[in-house]
Structures are given as C-alpha cells and as structure tokens.
Amino acid sequence: RNHAPSLRAWLEFWRLDELTELLEYHDVMSPTDLGLLDQKIIEKLELKTVQKKHWQKAMAHSRYLETIQFDKPPSPLQLWLESWRLGRLLPGFIALGCDVKEDLIDLEDNDCAPLNMRMLELKRWAQGKDQLLHMIRNFDFNDATRSSVPTMTTWLYSLKLEELAEPLELMGCYELADLADIDDRELASLGLNRLQLKHWNMGLLQVMAASKEAMADGQNDLASFSGWLESWRLGRLKKTLDDMGAYTQQDLLDLEESEYHLLGLKPLEMKRFMMAMPALREEFDSGFKTTE
C-alpha cells in the first residue's frame, strides 16, 4: 500500500504485540515514533530476555523507516470519509473490515451494496476512490477535488491529540483554518511531549498545504447549507436533498442537469435553482483553478 505499517501490525511482526497498548498510552502512533521515546518509558516496558533482542532489531528497523522517510502512518478512515461527506457510512465500512483509508481500494462495487449509499454519496464515493487509487500517500484533504475539510475533532483524533480539543477551544481555535494563528508561546502552553509535538507538526503541515491550495478556508465563512437554500428561497428542498445525499452546497455540483427533475421543483423554484447553480459552480471551481 506504500505507507508505513500500523503500529500493531509492526509490533506483531517483531513478536512484541503485547506492548501495543502501553506504547499507544505513551502517544506512540507509528514505528518511527519509537526513537523519540524517553529511556525511562523504555525501561518500564520490562522486556524479557528474548524480547530485548527483538526490540533491538525492531528499533534498527524503525530508524531505517525514518531514514527513507517511510514514516507516514495509515490514515484514519474517519478522517477520509468525513472529508468526502461520507461520515455516516463509517460503521458500515468498519463492518466490512476497513480500518484505514488505504483498505478502501480493496472494495469492489458489490461489496458496498449493503451500505445503501444515497445517489450523491455514490458519486462522491466514486470520485474519492478514484483519487485514492492515484494518490494513496497524499494528504487527505488538500488536492484539487471536491473533498472538503474535516472538523477539528476528527483532525485531532487522527493524530491521537484528542485531549487538546478543550484547550484549543479556550484559545478560540474552533476549526483547522484557525491553527495558523497559534504562535510559539501558545503552542508551548499546550504542554506537548516530544511525540505529541511530532504528530502536531505532521498534522499542521497537512493543514498548511491545504490552506495554500485554498481548500482549508474557514468553514464558518461559508453559509450553512440551510442558510444558502433559504437565501434562494429553496428551503423546502432540504429534506429531499438530504435523502439524495447532499449535505453541503458543493454536493449539488455532482447533480447532472438531467437529474434536476428529481428535486420536484416548482416552476419558479426551478428558475431560482438554475440561477443559483452557476454562481455556486463559479465559487467552488475558482478555488480549484488556483491549484493548477
């Protein structure tokens, strides 16, 4: 899959899997994190004689992975699904045996039938999976596609930094676009250990790359979907669109003009909808053009 193995799989390979929970407790996310472990923590592992030999070999392999920059861990499934507005399908994908986004490329179309995707969800799934096949090691939400930015909660979860949600909110940091405003003093006040800081910097690089490509603009700057519909006097369509799998304005861009009749628009609603769509298309497509 061209990504570093998960911590659990890697430890199983070195016959050290009983250490998984303890290492995760100490903020280890991937094999290359082990080099930053404090010696006192390593001593607490209480390795047996044979395990010590395995540990030495495992550490050498960890350093090798870092040297060749093969240290991007598998991406959490929730992060990828949320960026494609497919988050409601998470339990279904887990039931199919998917743990990380890279697992998705093994799914055939008939495997996904039990998920009962809605019409527009199916379109986003096809777009997202196609991107996944070509960009398996890329970040999750900074390419010129119609994926969107995940929530702060999901982003922190993907980096094992969930405990930062409250401190960040107290700072006034509510979404990923706000992270750029955090200075060194404020970052220091979070009290991150070396591993947490590594994961923070890894995630911040992702966010900054997305910001440069205009994909992580503040979500609060956008009108809510309901607000946007109301502004065009189309609020009546909210439930119909929800049933079709449209949860944000940009989801409407996946509708073909030949499918507009499915919305059950009245004559004047159709006129307003036909005026709204070109404006919406220009708003989102202009952001993509800056990346080309």
CSV table of C-alpha atoms in Angstrom, one decimal:
chain,number,residue,atom,x,y,z
A,1,ARG,CA,0.0,0.0,0.0
A,2,ASN,CA,3.1,2.3,0.0
A,3,HIS,CA,2.6,3.5,3.6
A,4,ALA,CA,4.3,2.6,6.9
A,5,PRO,CA,2.7,-0.3,8.7
A,6,SER,CA,0.3,0.3,11.6
A,7,LEU,CA,1.9,0.1,15.0
A,8,ARG,CA,0.0,-3.0,15.9
A,9,ALA,CA,0.9,-4.9,12.7
A,10,TRP,CA,4.5,-3.8,13.0
A,11,LEU,CA,4.8,-5.0,16.6
A,12,GLU,CA,3.2,-8.3,15.7
A,13,PHE,CA,5.8,-8.8,13.1
A,14,TRP,CA,8.5,-8.4,15.7
A,15,ARG,CA,6.6,-10.5,18.2
A,16,LEU,CA,6.2,-7.6,20.5
A,17,ASP,CA,2.4,-7.0,20.1
A,18,GLU,CA,1.8,-7.3,23.9
A,19,LEU,CA,3.4,-3.8,24.1
A,20,THR,CA,0.8,-2.2,21.8
A,21,GLU,CA,-1.5,-0.7,24.4
A,22,LEU,CA,1.3,0.5,26.6
A,23,LEU,CA,3.1,2.3,23.7
A,24,GLU,CA,-0.2,3.8,22.5
A,25,TYR,CA,-0.7,5.1,26.0
A,26,HIS,CA,2.6,6.9,25.7
A,27,ASP,CA,1.5,8.6,22.4
A,28,VAL,CA,3.3,6.2,20.0
A,29,MET,CA,1.4,6.3,16.7
A,30,SER,CA,3.8,4.6,14.3
A,31,PRO,CA,7.1,2.6,14.3
A,32,THR,CA,9.2,5.7,13.6
A,33,ASP,CA,7.9,7.3,16.9
A,34,LEU,CA,9.9,4.9,19.0
A,35,GLY,CA,13.1,6.8,18.5
A,36,LEU,CA,11.6,9.7,20.5
A,37,LEU,CA,10.6,7.5,23.5
A,38,ASP,CA,12.1,8.6,26.8
A,39,GLN,CA,14.5,6.0,28.1
A,40,LYS,CA,12.6,5.8,31.4
A,41,ILE,CA,9.5,4.7,29.5
A,42,ILE,CA,11.5,2.0,27.6
A,43,GLU,CA,12.7,0.7,31.0
A,44,LYS,CA,9.1,0.5,32.2
A,45,LEU,CA,8.4,-2.0,29.3
A,46,GLU,CA,10.1,-4.7,31.4
A,47,LEU,CA,11.2,-6.7,28.3
A,48,LYS,CA,12.0,-10.3,28.7
A,49,THR,CA,15.4,-11.7,27.5
A,50,VAL,CA,14.2,-12.7,24.1
A,51,GLN,CA,12.0,-9.6,23.7
A,52,LYS,CA,15.1,-7.4,24.3
A,53,LYS,CA,16.7,-9.0,21.2
A,54,HIS,CA,13.6,-8.5,19.2
A,55,TRP,CA,13.4,-4.9,20.5
A,56,GLN,CA,16.9,-4.1,19.3
A,57,LYS,CA,16.1,-5.4,15.8
A,58,ALA,CA,12.8,-3.5,15.8
A,59,MET,CA,14.5,-0.3,16.8
A,60,ALA,CA,17.0,-0.7,13.9
A,61,HIS,CA,14.1,-1.2,11.5
A,62,SER,CA,12.4,1.9,12.9
A,63,ARG,CA,15.4,4.0,12.3
A,64,TYR,CA,15.6,2.6,8.7
A,65,LEU,CA,12.0,3.5,8.1
A,66,GLU,CA,12.7,7.1,9.3
A,67,THR,CA,15.8,7.3,7.2
A,68,ILE,CA,14.0,6.5,4.0
A,69,GLN,CA,11.1,8.8,5.0
A,70,PHE,CA,8.7,6.0,5.1
A,71,ASP,CA,7.0,7.2,8.2
A,72,LYS,CA,3.5,8.3,7.2
A,73,PRO,CA,1.2,6.1,9.1
A,74,PRO,CA,-2.0,4.7,7.5
A,75,SER,CA,-4.7,7.4,7.5
A,76,PRO,CA,-7.7,7.0,9.9
A,77,LEU,CA,-10.8,6.0,8.0
A,78,GLN,CA,-12.9,8.6,9.7
A,79,LEU,CA,-10.8,11.5,8.5
A,80,TRP,CA,-11.1,10.5,4.9
A,81,LEU,CA,-14.8,9.7,5.0
A,82,GLU,CA,-15.6,13.0,6.6
A,83,SER,CA,-13.7,14.9,4.0
A,84,TRP,CA,-15.9,13.4,1.4
A,85,ARG,CA,-19.1,13.9,3.4
A,86,LEU,CA,-19.4,10.1,3.8
A,87,GLY,CA,-19.1,10.1,7.6
A,88,ARG,CA,-22.4,8.4,8.2
A,89,LEU,CA,-21.1,5.3,6.5
A,90,LEU,CA,-18.2,4.8,8.9
A,91,PRO,CA,-19.9,1.9,10.9
A,92,GLY,CA,-20.7,0.1,7.6
A,93,PHE,CA,-17.1,0.3,6.3
A,94,ILE,CA,-15.8,-0.9,9.6
A,95,ALA,CA,-18.2,-3.8,9.4
A,96,LEU,CA,-16.7,-4.6,6.0
A,97,GLY,CA,-13.2,-4.9,7.6
A,98,CYS,CA,-11.8,-1.4,6.7
A,99,ASP,CA,-9.6,0.1,9.4
A,100,VAL,CA,-7.8,2.8,7.5
A,101,LYS,CA,-8.5,4.7,4.2
A,102,GLU,CA,-6.0,2.5,2.3
A,103,ASP,CA,-8.2,-0.5,2.9
A,104,LEU,CA,-11.0,1.1,0.7
A,105,ILE,CA,-9.2,0.4,-2.6
A,106,ASP,CA,-9.8,-3.4,-2.0
A,107,LEU,CA,-13.5,-3.0,-2.1
A,108,GLU,CA,-15.5,-4.0,-5.2
A,109,ASP,CA,-18.7,-2.3,-6.1
A,110,ASN,CA,-20.8,-5.2,-5.0
A,111,ASP,CA,-19.0,-5.2,-1.6
A,112,CYS,CA,-20.5,-1.7,-0.9
A,113,ALA,CA,-24.1,-2.7,-1.7
A,114,PRO,CA,-25.0,-3.3,1.9
A,115,LEU,CA,-24.1,0.3,2.7
A,116,ASN,CA,-27.1,1.6,0.8
A,117,MET,CA,-25.4,4.8,-0.3
A,118,ARG,CA,-27.6,7.6,-1.4
A,119,MET,CA,-27.4,8.9,-5.0
A,120,LEU,CA,-24.9,11.7,-4.4
A,121,GLU,CA,-23.0,9.7,-1.9
A,122,LEU,CA,-22.4,7.1,-4.6
A,123,LYS,CA,-21.0,9.9,-6.8
A,124,ARG,CA,-18.7,11.2,-4.1
A,125,TRP,CA,-17.6,7.6,-3.3
A,126,ALA,CA,-16.6,7.1,-6.9
A,127,GLN,CA,-14.7,10.4,-7.1
A,128,GLY,CA,-13.0,9.7,-3.8
A,129,LYS,CA,-12.0,6.2,-4.5
A,130,ASP,CA,-10.6,7.2,-7.9
A,131,GLN,CA,-8.4,9.8,-6.2
A,132,LEU,CA,-7.4,7.3,-3.6
A,133,LEU,CA,-6.0,4.9,-6.3
A,134,HIS,CA,-3.8,7.6,-7.7
A,135,MET,CA,-2.8,9.5,-4.5
A,136,ILE,CA,-2.5,6.8,-1.9
A,137,ARG,CA,0.2,8.5,0.1
A,138,ASN,CA,-1.1,12.1,-0.3
A,139,PHE,CA,-2.7,14.0,2.5
A,140,ASP,CA,-6.4,13.6,3.0
A,141,PHE,CA,-7.9,16.9,2.1
A,142,ASN,CA,-5.5,19.1,0.0
A,143,ASP,CA,-6.0,18.0,-3.5
A,144,ALA,CA,-8.0,19.8,-6.2
A,145,THR,CA,-11.1,17.7,-5.9
A,146,ARG,CA,-14.4,18.3,-4.3
A,147,SER,CA,-13.4,16.8,-1.0
A,148,SER,CA,-13.7,19.2,2.0
A,149,VAL,CA,-12.1,19.9,5.3
A,150,PRO,CA,-12.7,17.7,8.3
A,151,THR,CA,-13.7,19.0,11.7
A,152,MET,CA,-11.2,19.9,14.4
A,153,THR,CA,-12.4,16.9,16.5
A,154,THR,CA,-11.7,14.4,13.7
A,155,TRP,CA,-8.3,16.0,12.8
A,156,LEU,CA,-7.2,15.8,16.5
A,157,TYR,CA,-8.4,12.2,16.7
A,158,SER,CA,-6.4,11.2,13.7
A,159,LEU,CA,-3.2,12.5,15.5
A,160,LYS,CA,-4.0,11.0,18.9
A,161,LEU,CA,-4.3,14.5,20.3
A,162,GLU,CA,-8.0,14.4,21.3
A,163,GLU,CA,-7.2,15.9,24.7
A,164,LEU,CA,-6.3,19.2,23.0
A,165,ALA,CA,-9.9,19.9,22.0
A,166,GLU,CA,-10.8,21.9,25.1
A,167,PRO,CA,-7.5,23.9,25.4
A,168,LEU,CA,-7.7,24.8,21.7
A,169,GLU,CA,-11.3,25.9,22.1
A,170,LEU,CA,-10.4,28.1,25.1
A,171,MET,CA,-7.8,29.8,22.9
A,172,GLY,CA,-10.6,30.5,20.3
A,173,CYS,CA,-9.4,27.8,17.9
A,174,TYR,CA,-12.6,26.2,16.5
A,175,GLU,CA,-11.6,24.9,13.0
A,176,LEU,CA,-8.5,24.0,11.1
A,177,ALA,CA,-8.2,27.4,9.5
A,178,ASP,CA,-7.6,28.9,13.0
A,179,LEU,CA,-4.5,26.8,13.6
A,180,ALA,CA,-2.3,29.2,11.6
A,181,ASP,CA,-3.0,31.9,14.3
A,182,ILE,CA,-1.3,29.9,17.0
A,183,ASP,CA,2.1,31.3,17.9
A,184,ASP,CA,5.0,29.5,19.6
A,185,ARG,CA,4.1,30.8,23.1
A,186,GLU,CA,0.5,29.5,22.7
A,187,LEU,CA,1.8,26.2,21.3
A,188,ALA,CA,4.2,25.8,24.3
A,189,SER,CA,1.2,26.4,26.7
A,190,LEU,CA,-0.4,23.2,25.4
A,191,GLY,CA,2.4,21.2,27.1
A,192,LEU,CA,3.0,18.7,24.3
A,193,ASN,CA,5.6,16.0,24.8
A,194,ARG,CA,8.1,15.1,22.1
A,195,LEU,CA,5.8,12.6,20.4
A,196,GLN,CA,2.8,14.7,20.6
A,197,LEU,CA,4.7,17.6,19.1
A,198,LYS,CA,5.9,15.4,16.2
A,199,HIS,CA,2.3,14.5,15.5
A,200,TRP,CA,1.1,18.1,15.8
A,201,ASN,CA,3.8,19.3,13.3
A,202,MET,CA,2.9,16.4,10.9
A,203,GLY,CA,-0.8,17.4,11.0
A,204,LEU,CA,0.0,21.1,10.8
A,205,LEU,CA,2.0,20.5,7.6
A,206,GLN,CA,-1.1,18.9,6.2
A,207,VAL,CA,-3.3,21.9,7.1
A,208,MET,CA,-0.9,24.5,5.8
A,209,ALA,CA,-0.6,22.6,2.5
A,210,ALA,CA,-4.4,22.6,2.3
A,211,SER,CA,-4.5,26.3,3.1
A,212,LYS,CA,-2.1,27.1,0.3
A,213,GLU,CA,-4.4,25.3,-2.1
A,214,ALA,CA,-7.4,27.2,-0.8
A,215,MET,CA,-9.1,24.1,0.4
A,216,ALA,CA,-9.0,24.9,4.2
A,217,ASP,CA,-10.6,28.3,4.2
A,218,GLY,CA,-12.6,28.9,7.3
A,219,GLN,CA,-15.7,26.8,7.1
A,220,ASN,CA,-17.5,29.4,9.2
A,221,ASP,CA,-17.1,31.9,6.4
A,222,LEU,CA,-19.5,29.7,4.3
A,223,ALA,CA,-23.2,30.0,4.7
A,224,SER,CA,-24.7,26.9,6.2
A,225,PHE,CA,-26.4,24.7,3.7
A,226,SER,CA,-29.8,25.5,5.1
A,227,GLY,CA,-28.9,29.2,5.1
A,228,TRP,CA,-27.8,29.0,1.4
A,229,LEU,CA,-31.1,27.3,0.4
A,230,GLU,CA,-33.1,29.8,2.3
A,231,SER,CA,-31.3,32.7,0.6
A,232,TRP,CA,-32.5,31.4,-2.7
A,233,ARG,CA,-36.0,30.6,-1.3
A,234,LEU,CA,-35.3,26.9,-1.8
A,235,GLY,CA,-35.5,25.8,1.9
A,236,ARG,CA,-38.3,23.4,1.1
A,237,LEU,CA,-35.8,21.2,-0.7
A,238,LYS,CA,-33.7,20.5,2.4
A,239,LYS,CA,-35.2,17.1,3.2
A,240,THR,CA,-35.2,15.9,-0.5
A,241,LEU,CA,-31.6,16.9,-0.8
A,242,ASP,CA,-30.7,15.1,2.4
A,243,ASP,CA,-32.4,11.9,1.1
A,244,MET,CA,-30.3,12.2,-2.0
A,245,GLY,CA,-27.0,12.5,-0.1
A,246,ALA,CA,-26.5,16.3,-0.5
A,247,TYR,CA,-25.3,17.7,2.8
A,248,THR,CA,-23.4,20.8,1.7
A,249,GLN,CA,-23.6,23.3,-1.1
A,250,GLN,CA,-20.7,21.7,-3.0
A,251,ASP,CA,-22.6,18.4,-3.1
A,252,LEU,CA,-25.0,20.0,-5.5
A,253,LEU,CA,-22.3,20.2,-8.1
A,254,ASP,CA,-22.5,16.4,-8.5
A,255,LEU,CA,-26.0,16.7,-9.8
A,256,GLU,CA,-26.3,16.5,-13.6
A,257,GLU,CA,-28.8,18.9,-15.2
A,258,SER,CA,-30.8,15.9,-16.4
A,259,GLU,CA,-31.3,14.9,-12.7
A,260,TYR,CA,-32.7,18.2,-11.6
A,261,HIS,CA,-36.2,16.9,-12.1
A,262,LEU,CA,-35.7,14.5,-9.2
A,263,LEU,CA,-35.8,17.5,-6.8
A,264,GLY,CA,-39.5,18.1,-7.6
A,265,LEU,CA,-39.0,21.8,-8.2
A,266,LYS,CA,-41.9,24.1,-8.8
A,267,PRO,CA,-41.6,26.4,-11.9
A,268,LEU,CA,-40.3,29.5,-10.0
A,269,GLU,CA,-38.1,27.3,-7.8
A,270,MET,CA,-36.5,25.9,-11.0
A,271,LYS,CA,-35.8,29.4,-12.2
A,272,ARG,CA,-34.0,30.3,-8.9
A,273,PHE,CA,-32.2,27.0,-8.8
A,274,MET,CA,-30.9,27.5,-12.4
A,275,MET,CA,-29.6,30.9,-11.3
A,276,ALA,CA,-28.0,29.6,-8.1
A,277,MET,CA,-26.1,26.7,-9.7
A,278,PRO,CA,-23.8,28.8,-12.0
A,279,ALA,CA,-22.9,31.0,-9.1
A,280,LEU,CA,-22.2,28.0,-6.9
A,281,ARG,CA,-20.1,26.4,-9.6
A,282,GLU,CA,-18.0,29.5,-10.0
A,283,GLU,CA,-17.5,29.8,-6.3
A,284,PHE,CA,-16.0,26.4,-5.9
A,285,ASP,CA,-14.3,25.9,-9.2
A,286,SER,CA,-12.4,29.2,-8.9
A,287,GLY,CA,-10.7,27.7,-5.8
A,288,PHE,CA,-9.6,24.6,-7.8
A,289,LYS,CA,-8.2,26.7,-10.7
A,290,THR,CA,-5.7,28.3,-8.3
A,291,THR,CA,-4.1,24.9,-7.8
A,292,GLU,CA,-3.5,24.1,-11.4
